[in-house]
Amino acid sequence: GNSVTQMEGPVTLSEEAFLTINCTYTATGYPSLFWYVQYPGEGLQLLLKATKADDKGSNKGFEATYRKETTSFHLEKGSVQVSDSAVYFCALSRFNQAGTALIFGKGTTLSVSS
Amino acid sequence: DVKVTQSSRYLVKRTGEKVFLECVQDMDHENMFWYRQDPGLGLRLIYFSYDVKMKEKGDIPEGYSVSREKKERFSLILESASTNQTSMYLCASSSTGGRSGNTIYFGEGSWLTVV
């Protein structure tokens, strides 16, 4: 079945360091791929998405490219800030005739120190 | 602005109680979802609804039921709460148009503790 695997955390970085959070997926068909972010005490917010192969999603300095050949959607940011400390979830869409839900990875906690 | 509102942020209930978690969205979305979030397990789909009075089981429906009498409201019901249902519950909604790329919007979550 469809599934998402993302790197386990926590990831601890200093401010201005380069960030990569790996995400790979298993899916039938052509799902859309998403990164969501959850700040402490809050619900999830969409960070970026890509709906077809080779698409690049980007937002707030974060980027991820939909790679069908490697079934990956790695999240990257060139220079992290303390305010980026959060839990990051990779997800893919699961579409059936009843509608679309998301399948999530287990989440990766990012902690950025100044 | 997009808004998914969960009625209670924090609840403490006793084992065996019937628990209602309410969720309202103001975006006229067709789809609504209930997930639970647990450390090390990520988010798991309990139920979703794609129309009024319609529902579909997710990955972990056991011990839960749902109700969608109006388009904007989706309720999660724990018929007889148990301690293993202590968790963070997240409601979400999305529109139907477009095959699979529509954004799903989340509420802030409801922390349920069953004692």
PDB file of N, CA and C in Angstrom, chain B residues 29-65:
ATOM      1  N   HIS B  29     -15.984  23.610   2.466  1.00  0.00           N
ATOM      2  CA  HIS B  29     -15.278  22.439   1.939  1.00  0.00           C
ATOM      3  C   HIS B  29     -16.164  21.203   1.975  1.00  0.00           C
ATOM      4  N   GLU B  30     -15.999  20.381   0.938  1.00  0.00           N
ATOM      5  CA  GLU B  30     -16.765  19.135   0.888  1.00  0.00           C
ATOM      6  C   GLU B  30     -16.167  18.073   1.820  1.00  0.00           C
ATOM      7  N   ASN B  31     -14.835  18.021   1.878  1.00  0.00           N
ATOM      8  CA  ASN B  31     -14.154  16.954   2.608  1.00  0.00           C
ATOM      9  C   ASN B  31     -13.773  17.395   4.009  1.00  0.00           C
ATOM     10  N   MET B  32     -13.978  16.496   4.966  1.00  0.00           N
ATOM     11  CA  MET B  32     -13.498  16.743   6.325  1.00  0.00           C
ATOM     12  C   MET B  32     -12.891  15.465   6.874  1.00  0.00           C
ATOM     13  N   PHE B  33     -11.934  15.623   7.769  1.00  0.00           N
ATOM     14  CA  PHE B  33     -11.107  14.497   8.232  1.00  0.00           C
ATOM     15  C   PHE B  33     -10.906  14.575   9.744  1.00  0.00           C
ATOM     16  N   TRP B  34     -10.731  13.416  10.346  1.00  0.00           N
ATOM     17  CA  TRP B  34     -10.229  13.321  11.710  1.00  0.00           C
ATOM     18  C   TRP B  34      -8.988  12.433  11.720  1.00  0.00           C
ATOM     19  N   TYR B  35      -7.895  12.996  12.264  1.00  0.00           N
ATOM     20  CA  TYR B  35      -6.647  12.275  12.466  1.00  0.00           C
ATOM     21  C   TYR B  35      -6.346  12.243  13.953  1.00  0.00           C
ATOM     22  N   ARG B  36      -5.557  11.258  14.363  1.00  0.00           N
ATOM     23  CA  ARG B  36      -4.950  11.339  15.682  1.00  0.00           C
ATOM     24  C   ARG B  36      -3.432  11.348  15.516  1.00  0.00           C
ATOM     25  N   GLN B  37      -2.791  12.096  16.421  1.00  0.00           N
ATOM     26  CA  GLN B  37      -1.345  12.257  16.350  1.00  0.00           C
ATOM     27  C   GLN B  37      -0.716  11.730  17.620  1.00  0.00           C
ATOM     28  N   ASP B  38       0.222  10.796  17.482  1.00  0.00           N
ATOM     29  CA  ASP B  38       0.908  10.210  18.622  1.00  0.00           C
ATOM     30  C   ASP B  38       2.409  10.241  18.372  1.00  0.00           C
ATOM     31  N   PRO B  39       3.196  10.484  19.402  1.00  0.00           N
ATOM     32  CA  PRO B  39       4.654  10.546  19.240  1.00  0.00           C
ATOM     33  C   PRO B  39       5.195   9.263  18.617  1.00  0.00           C
ATOM     34  N   GLY B  40       6.037   9.433  17.623  1.00  0.00           N
ATOM     35  CA  GLY B  40       6.649   8.282  16.964  1.00  0.00           C
ATOM     36  C   GLY B  40       5.771   7.585  15.955  1.00  0.00           C
ATOM     37  N   LEU B  41       4.502   7.976  15.886  1.00  0.00           N
ATOM     38  CA  LEU B  41       3.573   7.342  14.936  1.00  0.00           C
ATOM     39  C   LEU B  41       3.067   8.322  13.885  1.00  0.00           C
ATOM     40  N   GLY B  42       3.327   9.594  14.070  1.00  0.00           N
ATOM     41  CA  GLY B  42       2.840  10.584  13.123  1.00  0.00           C
ATOM     42  C   GLY B  42       1.333  10.743  13.207  1.00  0.00           C
ATOM     43  N   LEU B  43       0.721  11.093  12.086  1.00  0.00           N
ATOM     44  CA  LEU B  43      -0.725  11.270  12.018  1.00  0.00           C
ATOM     45  C   LEU B  43      -1.351  10.047  11.357  1.00  0.00           C
ATOM     46  N   ARG B  44      -2.410   9.581  11.956  1.00  0.00           N
ATOM     47  CA  ARG B  44      -3.130   8.445  11.394  1.00  0.00           C
ATOM     48  C   ARG B  44      -4.596   8.826  11.186  1.00  0.00           C
ATOM     49  N   LEU B  45      -5.118   8.445  10.042  1.00  0.00           N
ATOM     50  CA  LEU B  45      -6.471   8.827   9.663  1.00  0.00           C
ATOM     51  C   LEU B  45      -7.497   7.928  10.346  1.00  0.00           C
ATOM     52  N   ILE B  46      -8.455   8.549  11.035  1.00  0.00           N
ATOM     53  CA  ILE B  46      -9.489   7.786  11.733  1.00  0.00           C
ATOM     54  C   ILE B  46     -10.709   7.610  10.824  1.00  0.00           C
ATOM     55  N   TYR B  47     -11.270   8.737  10.392  1.00  0.00           N
ATOM     56  CA  TYR B  47     -12.426   8.748   9.489  1.00  0.00           C
ATOM     57  C   TYR B  47     -12.328   9.979   8.611  1.00  0.00           C
ATOM     58  N   PHE B  48     -12.990   9.909   7.459  1.00  0.00           N
ATOM     59  CA  PHE B  48     -13.207  11.134   6.715  1.00  0.00           C
ATOM     60  C   PHE B  48     -14.596  11.135   6.089  1.00  0.00           C
ATOM     61  N   SER B  49     -14.994  12.310   5.678  1.00  0.00           N
ATOM     62  CA  SER B  49     -16.318  12.500   5.101  1.00  0.00           C
ATOM     63  C   SER B  49     -16.175  13.362   3.855  1.00  0.00           C
ATOM     64  N   TYR B  50     -16.812  12.951   2.769  1.00  0.00           N
ATOM     65  CA  TYR B  50     -16.707  13.695   1.525  1.00  0.00           C
ATOM     66  C   TYR B  50     -18.007  14.405   1.164  1.00  0.00           C
ATOM     67  N   ASP B  51     -18.991  14.284   2.042  1.00  0.00           N
ATOM     68  CA  ASP B  51     -20.254  14.976   1.805  1.00  0.00           C
ATOM     69  C   ASP B  51     -21.094  14.843   3.074  1.00  0.00           C
ATOM     70  N   VAL B  52     -22.123  15.660   3.159  1.00  0.00           N
ATOM     71  CA  VAL B  52     -23.024  15.557   4.309  1.00  0.00           C
ATOM     72  C   VAL B  52     -23.591  14.143   4.395  1.00  0.00           C
ATOM     73  N   LYS B  53     -23.603  13.616   5.609  1.00  0.00           N
ATOM     74  CA  LYS B  53     -24.110  12.282   5.924  1.00  0.00           C
ATOM     75  C   LYS B  53     -23.289  11.151   5.308  1.00  0.00           C
ATOM     76  N   MET B  54     -22.188  11.469   4.643  1.00  0.00           N
ATOM     77  CA  MET B  54     -21.328  10.423   4.084  1.00  0.00           C
ATOM     78  C   MET B  54     -20.074  10.306   4.940  1.00  0.00           C
ATOM     79  N   LYS B  55     -19.586   9.089   5.079  1.00  0.00           N
ATOM     80  CA  LYS B  55     -18.365   8.881   5.861  1.00  0.00           C
ATOM     81  C   LYS B  55     -17.633   7.666   5.320  1.00  0.00           C
ATOM     82  N   GLU B  56     -16.342   7.663   5.551  1.00  0.00           N
ATOM     83  CA  GLU B  56     -15.528   6.523   5.137  1.00  0.00           C
ATOM     84  C   GLU B  56     -14.471   6.262   6.196  1.00  0.00           C
ATOM     85  N   LYS B  57     -14.250   4.987   6.485  1.00  0.00           N
ATOM     86  CA  LYS B  57     -13.246   4.628   7.480  1.00  0.00           C
ATOM     87  C   LYS B  57     -11.848   4.925   6.971  1.00  0.00           C
ATOM     88  N   GLY B  58     -11.033   5.381   7.903  1.00  0.00           N
ATOM     89  CA  GLY B  58      -9.623   5.559   7.613  1.00  0.00           C
ATOM     90  C   GLY B  58      -8.845   4.334   8.041  1.00  0.00           C
ATOM     91  N   ASP B  59      -7.659   4.554   8.563  1.00  0.00           N
ATOM     92  CA  ASP B  59      -6.774   3.444   8.914  1.00  0.00           C
ATOM     93  C   ASP B  59      -7.023   2.874  10.310  1.00  0.00           C
ATOM     94  N   ILE B  60      -7.572   3.687  11.207  1.00  0.00           N
ATOM     95  CA  ILE B  60      -7.762   3.235  12.598  1.00  0.00           C
ATOM     96  C   ILE B  60      -9.146   3.635  13.118  1.00  0.00           C
ATOM     97  N   PRO B  61     -10.220   3.139  12.535  1.00  0.00           N
ATOM     98  CA  PRO B  61     -11.563   3.558  12.950  1.00  0.00           C
ATOM     99  C   PRO B  61     -12.093   2.880  14.216  1.00  0.00           C
ATOM    100  N   GLU B  62     -11.434   1.828  14.660  1.00  0.00           N
ATOM    101  CA  GLU B  62     -11.985   1.043  15.779  1.00  0.00           C
ATOM    102  C   GLU B  62     -12.092   1.904  17.032  1.00  0.00           C
ATOM    103  N   GLY B  63     -13.265   1.853  17.656  1.00  0.00           N
ATOM    104  CA  GLY B  63     -13.496   2.617  18.882  1.00  0.00           C
ATOM    105  C   GLY B  63     -14.000   4.034  18.645  1.00  0.00           C
ATOM    106  N   TYR B  64     -14.163   4.389  17.368  1.00  0.00           N
ATOM    107  CA  TYR B  64     -14.612   5.741  17.012  1.00  0.00           C
ATOM    108  C   TYR B  64     -15.815   5.674  16.068  1.00  0.00           C
ATOM    109  N   SER B  65     -16.596   6.720  16.082  1.00  0.00           N
ATOM    110  CA  SER B  65     -17.603   6.936  15.061  1.00  0.00           C
ATOM    111  C   SER B  65     -17.628   8.424  14.744  1.00  0.00           C
TER     112      SER B  65
END
